Coordinates of C-alpha atoms and ligand atoms in Angstrom, one line a residue:
M292 CA -10.7 -8.6 4.4
Q293 CA -9.3 -8.1 8.0
I294 CA -6.4 -5.8 8.2
D295 CA -4.3 -5.9 11.4
V296 CA -1.3 -3.1 11.7
L297 CA 1.0 -3.9 14.4
T298 CA 3.3 -0.6 15.4
I299 CA 5.0 1.1 18.3
F300 CA 3.2 4.1 17.3
P301 CA -0.9 3.2 17.3
E302 CA -1.8 6.8 17.7
F303 CA -0.1 7.5 14.2
F304 CA -3.2 6.1 12.8
G305 CA -5.8 8.1 14.7
Q306 CA -8.3 8.7 11.8
V307 CA -6.2 7.7 9.0
F308 CA -8.6 5.3 7.9
D309 CA -11.7 7.1 8.5
F310 CA -12.0 9.1 5.2
G311 CA -13.7 8.6 1.5
I312 CA -13.2 5.0 0.0
I313 CA -11.8 3.2 3.4
R314 CA -14.2 4.7 5.5
R315 CA -16.9 3.3 3.3
A316 CA -15.5 0.0 2.9
K317 CA -15.3 -0.2 6.7
L318 CA -18.8 1.1 7.0
A319 CA -20.2 -1.6 4.3
G320 CA -18.4 -4.3 6.1
I321 CA -15.9 -5.1 3.2
V322 CA -12.8 -4.5 5.4
E323 CA -12.2 -4.4 9.0
I324 CA -8.8 -2.4 10.2
S325 CA -7.5 -3.0 13.7
V326 CA -4.4 -1.1 14.7
H327 CA -2.3 -2.9 17.6
D328 CA 0.7 -1.9 19.7
I329 CA 3.4 -4.0 19.5
R330 CA 4.6 -2.6 23.1
E331 CA 1.5 -4.5 24.8
F332 CA 3.0 -7.7 23.5
A333 CA 6.6 -7.1 25.3
A334 CA 6.6 -9.6 28.3
D335 CA 9.5 -7.8 29.9
K336 CA 8.8 -5.2 32.9
H337 CA 10.4 -2.2 30.8
K338 CA 7.9 -3.4 27.5
M339 CA 10.9 -3.1 25.4
T340 CA 10.3 -3.3 21.7
D341 CA 14.1 -2.7 20.2
D342 CA 17.5 -3.3 21.4
R343 CA 21.0 -2.9 20.1
P344 CA 22.3 -4.5 17.3
F345 CA 24.6 -7.8 17.5
G346 CA 28.0 -7.1 15.9
G347 CA 27.8 -3.6 16.9
G348 CA 26.9 -0.4 14.8
D349 CA 24.2 2.6 15.0
G350 CA 20.6 2.3 15.7
M351 CA 18.6 0.0 17.5
V352 CA 16.9 -3.0 16.1
M353 CA 13.2 -4.4 16.8
K354 CA 13.0 -7.2 19.2
P355 CA 11.5 -10.5 17.9
E356 CA 9.7 -11.7 20.8
P357 CA 7.0 -8.9 20.8
I358 CA 6.3 -9.3 17.2
F359 CA 6.1 -13.2 17.4
A360 CA 3.8 -12.9 20.5
A361 CA 1.4 -10.5 18.6
V362 CA 1.3 -12.6 15.3
E363 CA 0.7 -15.6 17.5
H364 CA -2.0 -13.8 19.6
L365 CA -3.8 -12.7 15.8
L366 CA -3.4 -15.6 14.2
G367 CA -2.9 -18.7 16.8
T368 CA 0.7 -19.6 15.2
S369 CA 4.1 -18.4 14.4
D370 CA 4.9 -21.0 11.7
R371 CA 4.3 -19.4 8.2
D372 CA 3.4 -22.8 6.8
A373 CA 0.5 -23.1 9.2
Y374 CA -1.4 -19.9 8.3
P375 CA -4.8 -20.3 7.3
P376 CA -5.2 -20.0 3.4
G377 CA -5.6 -16.4 2.2
T378 CA -3.2 -14.9 5.2
K379 CA -0.5 -12.7 4.4
V380 CA 2.1 -11.1 6.8
V381 CA 3.6 -7.9 5.4
L382 CA 7.0 -6.3 6.7
L383 CA 7.2 -3.0 5.2
S384 CA 10.7 -1.8 4.7
P385 CA 12.9 -0.5 2.3
Q386 CA 14.6 -3.8 1.3
G387 CA 11.5 -5.3 0.3
H388 CA 10.0 -6.0 -3.1
P389 CA 9.2 -2.5 -4.8
L390 CA 5.2 -2.2 -4.6
K391 CA 3.6 -1.9 -8.0
Q392 CA 0.0 -1.7 -8.8
R393 CA -0.2 -5.6 -10.2
H394 CA 1.2 -6.6 -6.6
V395 CA -1.5 -4.5 -5.0
K396 CA -4.3 -6.0 -7.4
E397 CA -2.7 -9.5 -6.5
L398 CA -2.9 -8.9 -2.9
A399 CA -6.2 -7.5 -3.0
D400 CA -7.5 -10.5 -4.8
E401 CA -5.9 -13.1 -3.0
T402 CA -5.9 -11.8 0.6
E403 CA -8.5 -12.5 3.0
R404 CA -6.5 -11.4 6.4
M405 CA -3.5 -9.4 6.6
I406 CA -1.1 -8.5 9.5
V407 CA 1.0 -5.5 8.6
I408 CA 4.3 -5.1 10.5
C409 CA 5.6 -1.6 10.7
G410 CA 9.2 -1.8 10.8
R411 CA 11.2 1.3 12.8
Y412 CA 14.6 2.0 13.9
E413 CA 17.5 0.6 11.8
G414 CA 15.4 -2.5 11.2
V415 CA 13.6 -5.9 12.7
D416 CA 15.3 -8.5 13.7
E417 CA 15.8 -11.1 10.8
R418 CA 14.2 -13.9 12.6
V419 CA 11.2 -12.1 12.0
N420 CA 11.4 -12.2 8.3
E421 CA 12.7 -15.8 8.0
T422 CA 9.8 -17.1 10.3
L423 CA 6.7 -14.9 10.2
V424 CA 6.6 -12.9 7.0
T425 CA 5.0 -14.0 3.6
D426 CA 5.8 -10.5 1.9
E427 CA 8.3 -7.8 2.5
I428 CA 7.2 -4.7 0.8
S429 CA 8.8 -1.5 -0.1
I430 CA 6.7 1.5 -1.2
G431 CA 9.5 3.2 -2.9
D432 CA 13.3 3.7 -3.3
Y433 CA 13.5 6.3 -0.4
V434 CA 13.8 5.7 3.3
L435 CA 10.6 6.6 5.6
S436 CA 11.7 6.8 9.3
G437 CA 9.2 4.0 10.0
G438 CA 6.8 1.5 7.9
E439 CA 3.7 3.6 9.5
P440 CA 3.2 5.9 6.5
A441 CA 3.9 2.8 4.0
A442 CA 1.2 0.8 5.7
V443 CA -1.2 3.5 5.3
V444 CA -0.3 3.6 1.5
L445 CA -0.6 -0.1 1.0
V446 CA -3.9 -0.5 3.1
D447 CA -5.4 2.6 0.9
A448 CA -4.0 1.2 -2.5
M449 CA -5.4 -2.3 -1.6
V450 CA -8.9 -1.7 -0.3
R451 CA -10.0 0.5 -3.0
L452 CA -9.5 -2.4 -4.9
L453 CA -11.8 -4.7 -3.1
P454 CA -15.2 -5.6 -4.9
E455 CA -17.7 -2.8 -4.2
A456 CA -15.2 -0.7 -2.4
L457 CA -15.4 2.1 -5.1
G458 CA -19.0 2.1 -5.6
S459 CA -20.6 2.1 -8.8
E460 CA -19.8 5.8 -9.9
T461 CA -16.2 5.0 -10.3
S462 CA -14.0 2.4 -11.3
A463 CA -10.1 1.2 -10.9
E464 CA -10.0 0.0 -14.6
N465 CA -8.8 3.5 -15.7
D466 CA -6.5 3.9 -13.2
S467 CA -3.0 4.7 -13.8
F468 CA -0.8 1.8 -14.2
S469 CA -4.0 -0.5 -14.5
N470 CA -3.0 -0.9 -18.4
G471 CA 0.4 -0.1 -18.1
L472 CA 0.2 3.6 -18.8
L473 CA -0.1 6.7 -16.5
D474 CA -3.8 8.2 -16.6
C475 CA -4.6 10.8 -19.1
P476 CA -5.5 14.3 -18.1
H477 CA -9.1 15.0 -16.8
Y478 CA -11.2 18.4 -17.2
T479 CA -14.6 19.4 -15.5
R480 CA -16.5 22.6 -15.7
P481 CA -16.3 25.3 -16.7
A482 CA -15.2 24.7 -20.2
E483 CA -13.5 28.1 -20.2
F484 CA -11.5 29.2 -17.1
R485 CA -9.2 32.0 -16.9
G486 CA -8.3 32.0 -20.8
M487 CA -7.6 28.1 -20.6
S488 CA -10.0 25.8 -22.6
V489 CA -10.8 22.5 -22.0
P490 CA -9.7 20.5 -25.2
E491 CA -12.4 20.7 -27.9
V492 CA -12.6 17.0 -28.5
L493 CA -13.9 16.2 -24.9
L494 CA -16.9 18.7 -25.5
N495 CA -17.9 16.9 -29.0
G496 CA -19.8 14.0 -27.8
N497 CA -17.8 11.5 -30.1
H498 CA -16.9 8.8 -27.9
A499 CA -14.5 7.1 -30.3
E500 CA -12.6 10.2 -30.7
I501 CA -12.6 10.6 -27.0
E502 CA -11.1 7.2 -26.4
K503 CA -8.7 8.0 -29.1
W504 CA -7.8 11.1 -27.6
R505 CA -7.4 9.7 -24.0
R506 CA -5.1 7.0 -25.1
E507 CA -2.7 9.3 -27.1
K508 CA -2.6 11.6 -24.0
A509 CA -2.0 8.5 -21.9
L510 CA 0.9 7.7 -23.9
E511 CA 2.4 11.2 -24.2
K512 CA 2.4 11.4 -20.5
T513 CA 4.0 8.2 -20.0
T514 CA 6.7 8.8 -22.8
K515 CA 7.3 11.9 -21.0
F516 CA 7.5 11.0 -17.5
R517 CA 7.7 7.1 -16.9
K518 CA 9.3 5.8 -19.8
D519 CA 10.5 2.9 -18.1
L520 CA 6.7 1.8 -17.9
L521 CA 7.0 1.4 -21.7
I522 CA 9.9 -0.7 -21.6
G523 CA 9.1 -4.6 -21.0
E524 CA 10.9 -6.5 -18.5
N525 CA 13.5 -7.8 -21.1
G526 CA 14.2 -4.2 -22.3
E527 CA 11.9 -4.2 -25.3
M528 CA 9.5 -1.3 -26.2
Ligands
ADE684 N1 10.3 1.7 6.1 C1 11.1 2.8 5.7 N2 11.2 3.1 4.5 C2 10.3 2.4 3.9 C3 9.9 2.4 2.4 N3 10.5 2.8 1.6 N4 8.8 1.3 2.2 C4 8.2 0.6 3.0 N5 8.7 0.6 4.3 C5 9.7 1.6 4.8

């Protein structure tokens, strides 16, 4: 998979993709991640990437021209219908679809090339959304000062699901949300630590009992913290 991040703060991404699973996936050639400065695609002499909003109001809006130029440079077109198959152009904004593990999985499965546009200021000129963007995504119901941290979240969540990225010693199958529940608690050695013991069931080697315990604990945790996950789209439990 090839990922291109468009941002006015390329330095933000410094080494953020150079650790753990993402680093390993990059070294193994599973993913290639490039970060581009939107300012370099601004044609005017001041390299402007934002301007005042039509209609008045606070804040600045990101201009369309540099973002169109960047996408045209990367994809050879700014017509969403002409993108090569497997291409996604994602805009990160608080107005987007809330990101869930199932969307992350779909994106990881379907995408060969992804351009991630990090919005800033009060927003991005809507013509970017209307023409270039295939997926507008929010990582949660809170407002960040820009899409950059959200881009890191999206790329991390996706890359770890790419085949081979996690390696053989671990798997995404038991992740929280992958079966609709939060993950169960985990313990490692020592079995006794400052008077706190590991649950007996995990020490006895009975795999059927361990599985049953894990499922019960996952359900308990989900009921306690995320009842919404247990309620279906039509409100049924
Ligand atoms: N930019 C600002 N807030 C955001 C959010 N919650 N998700 C994605 N991008 C954002």
